[in-house]
Tab-separated table of C-alpha atoms in Angstrom:
chain	number	residue	atom	x	y	z
A	1	MET	CA	164.307	-32.829	148.198
A	2	ILE	CA	164.849	-29.144	148.954
A	3	LYS	CA	161.650	-27.276	149.780
A	4	ALA	CA	162.921	-24.077	151.412
A	5	VAL	CA	165.729	-21.610	150.768
A	6	PHE	CA	166.681	-19.332	153.638
A	7	PHE	CA	169.026	-16.373	153.392
A	8	ASP	CA	171.128	-14.434	155.852
A	9	LEU	CA	170.475	-10.688	155.500
A	10	ASP	CA	173.587	-8.566	156.072
A	11	ASN	CA	176.282	-8.895	153.404
A	12	THR	CA	174.320	-11.723	151.810
A	13	LEU	CA	171.305	-9.871	150.424
A	14	CYS	CA	172.429	-6.301	151.149
A	15	ASP	CA	175.765	-4.495	151.365
A	16	SER	CA	175.749	-3.750	155.078
A	17	ASP	CA	179.494	-3.197	155.490
A	18	THR	CA	179.613	-0.318	153.004
A	19	ALA	CA	176.521	1.311	154.508
A	20	TRP	CA	177.877	0.945	158.048
A	21	ASN	CA	181.296	2.403	157.204
A	22	ILE	CA	179.723	5.425	155.524
A	23	ALA	CA	177.359	5.969	158.456
A	24	VAL	CA	180.121	5.716	161.074
A	25	GLY	CA	182.284	8.192	159.155
A	26	GLU	CA	179.443	10.708	158.920
A	27	THR	CA	178.595	10.195	162.583
A	28	PHE	CA	182.169	10.930	163.621
A	29	GLN	CA	182.035	14.226	161.736
A	30	ARG	CA	178.917	15.139	163.693
A	31	PHE	CA	180.513	13.922	166.927
A	32	ILE	CA	183.590	16.158	166.638
A	33	LYS	CA	181.385	19.226	166.245
A	34	HIS	CA	180.302	18.573	169.831
A	35	GLU	CA	183.601	17.174	171.113
A	36	PRO	CA	186.423	18.682	169.005
A	37	ILE	CA	189.129	17.627	171.465
A	38	VAL	CA	188.612	13.925	170.659
A	39	SER	CA	190.776	12.768	167.753
A	40	GLU	CA	189.554	10.381	165.082
A	41	GLU	CA	192.160	7.861	166.230
A	42	THR	CA	190.863	7.939	169.808
A	43	PHE	CA	187.263	7.795	168.663
A	44	THR	CA	187.941	4.791	166.413
A	45	LYS	CA	189.902	2.955	169.106
A	46	GLU	CA	187.230	3.373	171.780
A	47	TRP	CA	184.366	2.799	169.337
A	48	THR	CA	185.935	-0.542	168.397
A	49	ALA	CA	186.479	-1.460	172.044
A	50	VAL	CA	182.866	-0.608	172.908
A	51	HIS	CA	181.541	-2.897	170.206
A	52	GLN	CA	183.857	-5.729	171.175
A	53	GLU	CA	182.702	-5.586	174.772
A	54	LEU	CA	179.015	-5.240	173.939
A	55	PHE	CA	179.082	-8.071	171.431
A	56	GLN	CA	180.811	-10.309	173.958
A	57	GLN	CA	177.866	-9.678	176.268
A	58	LEU	CA	175.482	-10.305	173.383
A	59	ASP	CA	177.102	-13.593	172.418
A	60	SER	CA	177.019	-14.774	176.023
A	61	GLY	CA	173.289	-14.075	176.209
A	62	LYS	CA	173.544	-11.211	178.686
A	63	CYS	CA	171.754	-8.713	176.446
A	64	SER	CA	169.833	-8.356	173.198
A	65	MET	CA	170.931	-6.664	169.993
A	66	ALA	CA	168.498	-3.840	170.703
A	67	GLU	CA	170.232	-3.283	174.043
A	68	VAL	CA	173.640	-3.292	172.343
A	69	ARG	CA	172.424	-0.677	169.875
A	70	ASP	CA	170.947	1.573	172.565
A	71	SER	CA	174.008	1.258	174.826
A	72	ARG	CA	176.802	1.938	172.366
A	73	PHE	CA	176.989	5.731	172.625
A	74	PRO	CA	176.444	6.028	176.402
A	75	PHE	CA	179.154	3.374	176.770
A	76	LEU	CA	181.423	5.284	174.379
A	77	PHE	CA	180.934	8.576	176.215
A	78	ASN	CA	181.818	6.829	179.451
A	79	LYS	CA	185.019	5.426	177.967
A	80	LEU	CA	185.963	8.871	176.695
A	81	ASN	CA	185.227	10.381	180.116
A	82	LEU	CA	182.592	12.643	178.593
A	83	PRO	CA	179.386	13.559	180.405
A	84	SER	CA	176.379	11.618	179.206
A	85	SER	CA	173.827	13.835	177.508
A	86	LYS	CA	171.145	13.936	174.850
A	87	ILE	CA	173.943	14.216	172.322
A	88	SER	CA	174.624	10.491	172.627
A	89	GLU	CA	170.986	9.735	171.795
A	90	GLU	CA	171.081	12.144	168.866
A	91	LEU	CA	174.236	10.503	167.539
A	92	ASN	CA	172.700	7.062	167.823
A	93	ASP	CA	169.620	8.183	165.890
A	94	PHE	CA	171.803	9.855	163.273
A	95	LEU	CA	173.991	6.757	162.856
A	96	SER	CA	170.946	4.516	162.510
A	97	SER	CA	169.322	6.814	159.977
A	98	ARG	CA	172.429	7.167	157.825
A	99	TYR	CA	173.083	3.425	158.003
A	100	ILE	CA	169.690	2.384	156.658
A	101	THR	CA	169.677	5.205	154.096
A	102	ASN	CA	172.912	3.876	152.612
A	103	LEU	CA	171.811	0.233	152.512
A	104	ARG	CA	171.607	-1.287	149.050
A	105	LEU	CA	170.524	-4.698	147.850
A	106	PHE	CA	173.036	-6.618	145.781
A	107	GLU	CA	171.999	-6.833	142.136
A	108	ASP	CA	171.752	-10.628	142.205
A	109	VAL	CA	168.941	-10.506	144.772
A	110	THR	CA	166.681	-10.613	141.716
A	111	VAL	CA	167.256	-14.383	141.868
A	112	LEU	CA	164.544	-14.520	144.546
A	113	LYS	CA	161.977	-14.237	141.737
A	114	GLU	CA	163.300	-17.495	140.324
A	115	LEU	CA	162.803	-19.350	143.607
A	116	GLN	CA	159.030	-19.129	143.656
A	117	SER	CA	158.680	-22.905	143.750
A	118	TYR	CA	160.431	-22.893	147.155
A	119	HIS	CA	159.592	-21.348	150.486
A	120	VAL	CA	161.918	-18.319	150.645
A	121	GLY	CA	162.830	-16.887	154.034
A	122	ILE	CA	165.405	-14.868	155.951
A	123	ILE	CA	167.179	-15.953	159.131
A	124	THR	CA	169.146	-13.098	160.673
A	125	ASN	CA	170.773	-11.981	163.897
A	126	GLY	CA	169.667	-8.584	165.162
A	127	ALA	CA	166.944	-6.437	166.666
A	128	HIS	CA	163.272	-7.087	166.034
A	129	ASP	CA	161.790	-3.769	167.191
A	130	GLU	CA	160.588	-0.727	165.243
A	131	HIS	CA	163.900	1.136	165.560
A	132	THR	CA	165.303	2.629	162.370
A	133	ASP	CA	168.104	0.113	161.885
A	134	SER	CA	166.518	-3.024	163.318
A	135	GLN	CA	166.489	-6.062	161.048
A	136	LEU	CA	162.738	-5.692	160.789
A	137	SER	CA	163.084	-2.098	159.574
A	138	LYS	CA	165.864	-3.009	157.156
A	139	VAL	CA	163.820	-5.779	155.546
A	140	ARG	CA	160.916	-3.374	155.069
A	141	TYR	CA	163.112	-0.529	153.798
A	142	LEU	CA	164.718	-2.794	151.202
A	143	GLY	CA	161.362	-4.182	150.101
A	144	LEU	CA	162.380	-7.707	150.981
A	145	ASN	CA	159.207	-8.325	152.976
A	146	GLU	CA	157.407	-8.483	149.630
A	147	ARG	CA	159.813	-11.111	148.277
A	148	ILE	CA	159.908	-13.600	151.158
A	149	GLN	CA	157.457	-15.834	152.989
A	150	SER	CA	159.071	-15.805	156.444
A	151	LEU	CA	161.414	-13.724	158.586
A	152	THR	CA	163.167	-15.108	161.668
A	153	ILE	CA	165.132	-12.607	163.777
A	154	SER	CA	167.287	-13.541	166.762
A	155	ASP	CA	165.968	-10.907	169.193
A	156	GLU	CA	162.435	-12.075	168.503
A	157	ILE	CA	163.079	-15.633	169.650
A	158	GLY	CA	165.974	-15.058	172.053
A	159	VAL	CA	168.507	-17.219	170.200
A	160	ARG	CA	171.265	-16.126	167.825
A	161	LYS	CA	172.957	-17.916	164.978
A	162	PRO	CA	174.866	-20.246	165.031
A	163	LYS	CA	172.672	-21.932	167.663
A	164	CYS	CA	170.507	-24.626	166.123
A	165	GLU	CA	167.298	-23.386	167.724
A	166	ILE	CA	166.955	-20.395	165.421
A	167	PHE	CA	167.136	-22.617	162.347
A	168	LYS	CA	164.616	-25.030	163.838
A	169	VAL	CA	162.163	-22.192	164.472
A	170	ALA	CA	162.550	-20.938	160.896
A	171	CYS	CA	161.872	-24.386	159.458
A	172	GLU	CA	158.892	-24.942	161.752
A	173	ARG	CA	157.396	-21.679	160.502
A	174	ALA	CA	157.950	-22.756	156.916
A	175	LYS	CA	156.509	-26.217	157.686
A	176	VAL	CA	159.588	-27.941	156.295
A	177	LYS	CA	162.191	-30.252	157.786
A	178	LEU	CA	165.722	-29.088	158.421
A	179	ASN	CA	167.108	-31.537	155.860
A	180	GLU	CA	164.696	-30.116	153.289
A	181	SER	CA	166.168	-26.633	153.705
A	182	VAL	CA	169.100	-24.603	152.453
A	183	LEU	CA	170.773	-21.676	154.197
A	184	VAL	CA	172.711	-19.155	152.131
A	185	GLY	CA	175.053	-16.882	154.085
A	186	ASP	CA	178.403	-15.100	154.074
A	187	SER	CA	179.576	-16.018	157.576
A	188	ILE	CA	181.368	-19.288	158.283
A	189	GLU	CA	180.861	-18.876	162.037
A	190	ASN	CA	177.202	-17.888	162.090
A	191	ASP	CA	175.724	-19.278	158.885
A	192	ILE	CA	177.735	-22.263	157.747
A	193	ILE	CA	178.545	-23.780	161.132
A	194	GLY	CA	175.013	-23.120	162.329
A	195	ALA	CA	173.342	-24.635	159.273
A	196	ASN	CA	175.609	-27.674	159.265
A	197	ARG	CA	174.992	-28.415	162.927
A	198	ALA	CA	171.252	-27.989	162.433
A	199	GLY	CA	171.220	-30.464	159.552
A	200	MET	CA	170.540	-28.010	156.723
A	201	THR	CA	172.367	-27.736	153.415
A	202	SER	CA	174.849	-24.880	153.767
A	203	ILE	CA	175.752	-22.529	150.927
A	204	LEU	CA	178.533	-19.976	151.384
A	205	ILE	CA	178.190	-16.790	149.357
A	206	ASP	CA	181.769	-15.572	148.890
A	207	ARG	CA	181.446	-12.540	146.635
A	208	LYS	CA	185.084	-11.451	146.817
A	209	MET	CA	186.475	-15.005	146.941
A	210	ASN	CA	188.427	-14.156	150.079
A	211	VAL	CA	186.636	-16.005	152.891
A	212	SER	CA	188.973	-17.935	155.182
A	213	TYR	CA	187.587	-21.423	155.525
A	214	SER	CA	187.311	-23.009	158.933
A	215	LYS	CA	189.484	-26.014	159.702
A	216	ILE	CA	186.719	-27.730	161.651
A	217	VAL	CA	184.349	-30.071	159.827
A	218	ASP	CA	181.238	-28.066	160.717
A	219	GLY	CA	182.805	-25.009	159.104
A	220	GLN	CA	182.978	-26.518	155.629
A	221	PRO	CA	180.087	-25.369	153.398
A	222	ASP	CA	178.282	-27.969	151.328
A	223	ILE	CA	178.372	-25.554	148.411
A	224	SER	CA	180.289	-22.336	147.694
A	225	ILE	CA	179.114	-19.673	145.247
A	226	SER	CA	180.362	-16.233	144.236
A	227	ASN	CA	176.943	-14.816	143.348
A	228	LEU	CA	173.341	-15.629	144.183
A	229	TYR	CA	172.468	-16.584	140.617
A	230	ASP	CA	174.439	-19.795	141.134
A	231	ILE	CA	171.851	-20.987	143.674
A	232	ILE	CA	169.566	-22.107	140.837
A	233	SER	CA	172.031	-24.696	139.572
A	234	SER	CA	173.160	-25.673	143.087
A	235	ILE	CA	169.927	-26.937	144.637
């Protein structure tokens, strides 16, 4: 019997990709006012490389998401052979502010009202501090803290999805067993594989019907849906 429904945050409950792309574009426009000799192509190339390197360190447990966030512009300036200055801090603050300002909940998040007979929680990778674009801040900004009973963030407990420990902590907080819980998420790697290995029911939210399914057994969702309304008939 299912007693708890947990959700991923980014691109499951809110449209993070759109908000991020808008914020990065606006940040580049501000960046070139300070450094007009850097082309958009060069900026994009090095910006991508910076994130790849930082997230490799994050995934290997060498740093937290908060440290990734605070390091990205100093790291970028170093790659571009630009002197580090307060400009990098200003750009980081600007990016964070524009990102959260452009965040929007998906319309079908209203389904949370129909799940009142379950424990409803969020399990998400990211920062847990008071910074503008931490997961904690995003949940508050979107008003989700008023719609859920628990929030489990990777930086808070030191473990990221897909590791089983983060799902165990979330279920312990909700006072439910793993096999009494559902995880709804958009990522095969982080959400589906993680939930399956932890012993939860996994639900893939595939809004655009374009997710590439994993060939490994743990990467197969128990249920696939194209909108959150379908959760009601799935559990």
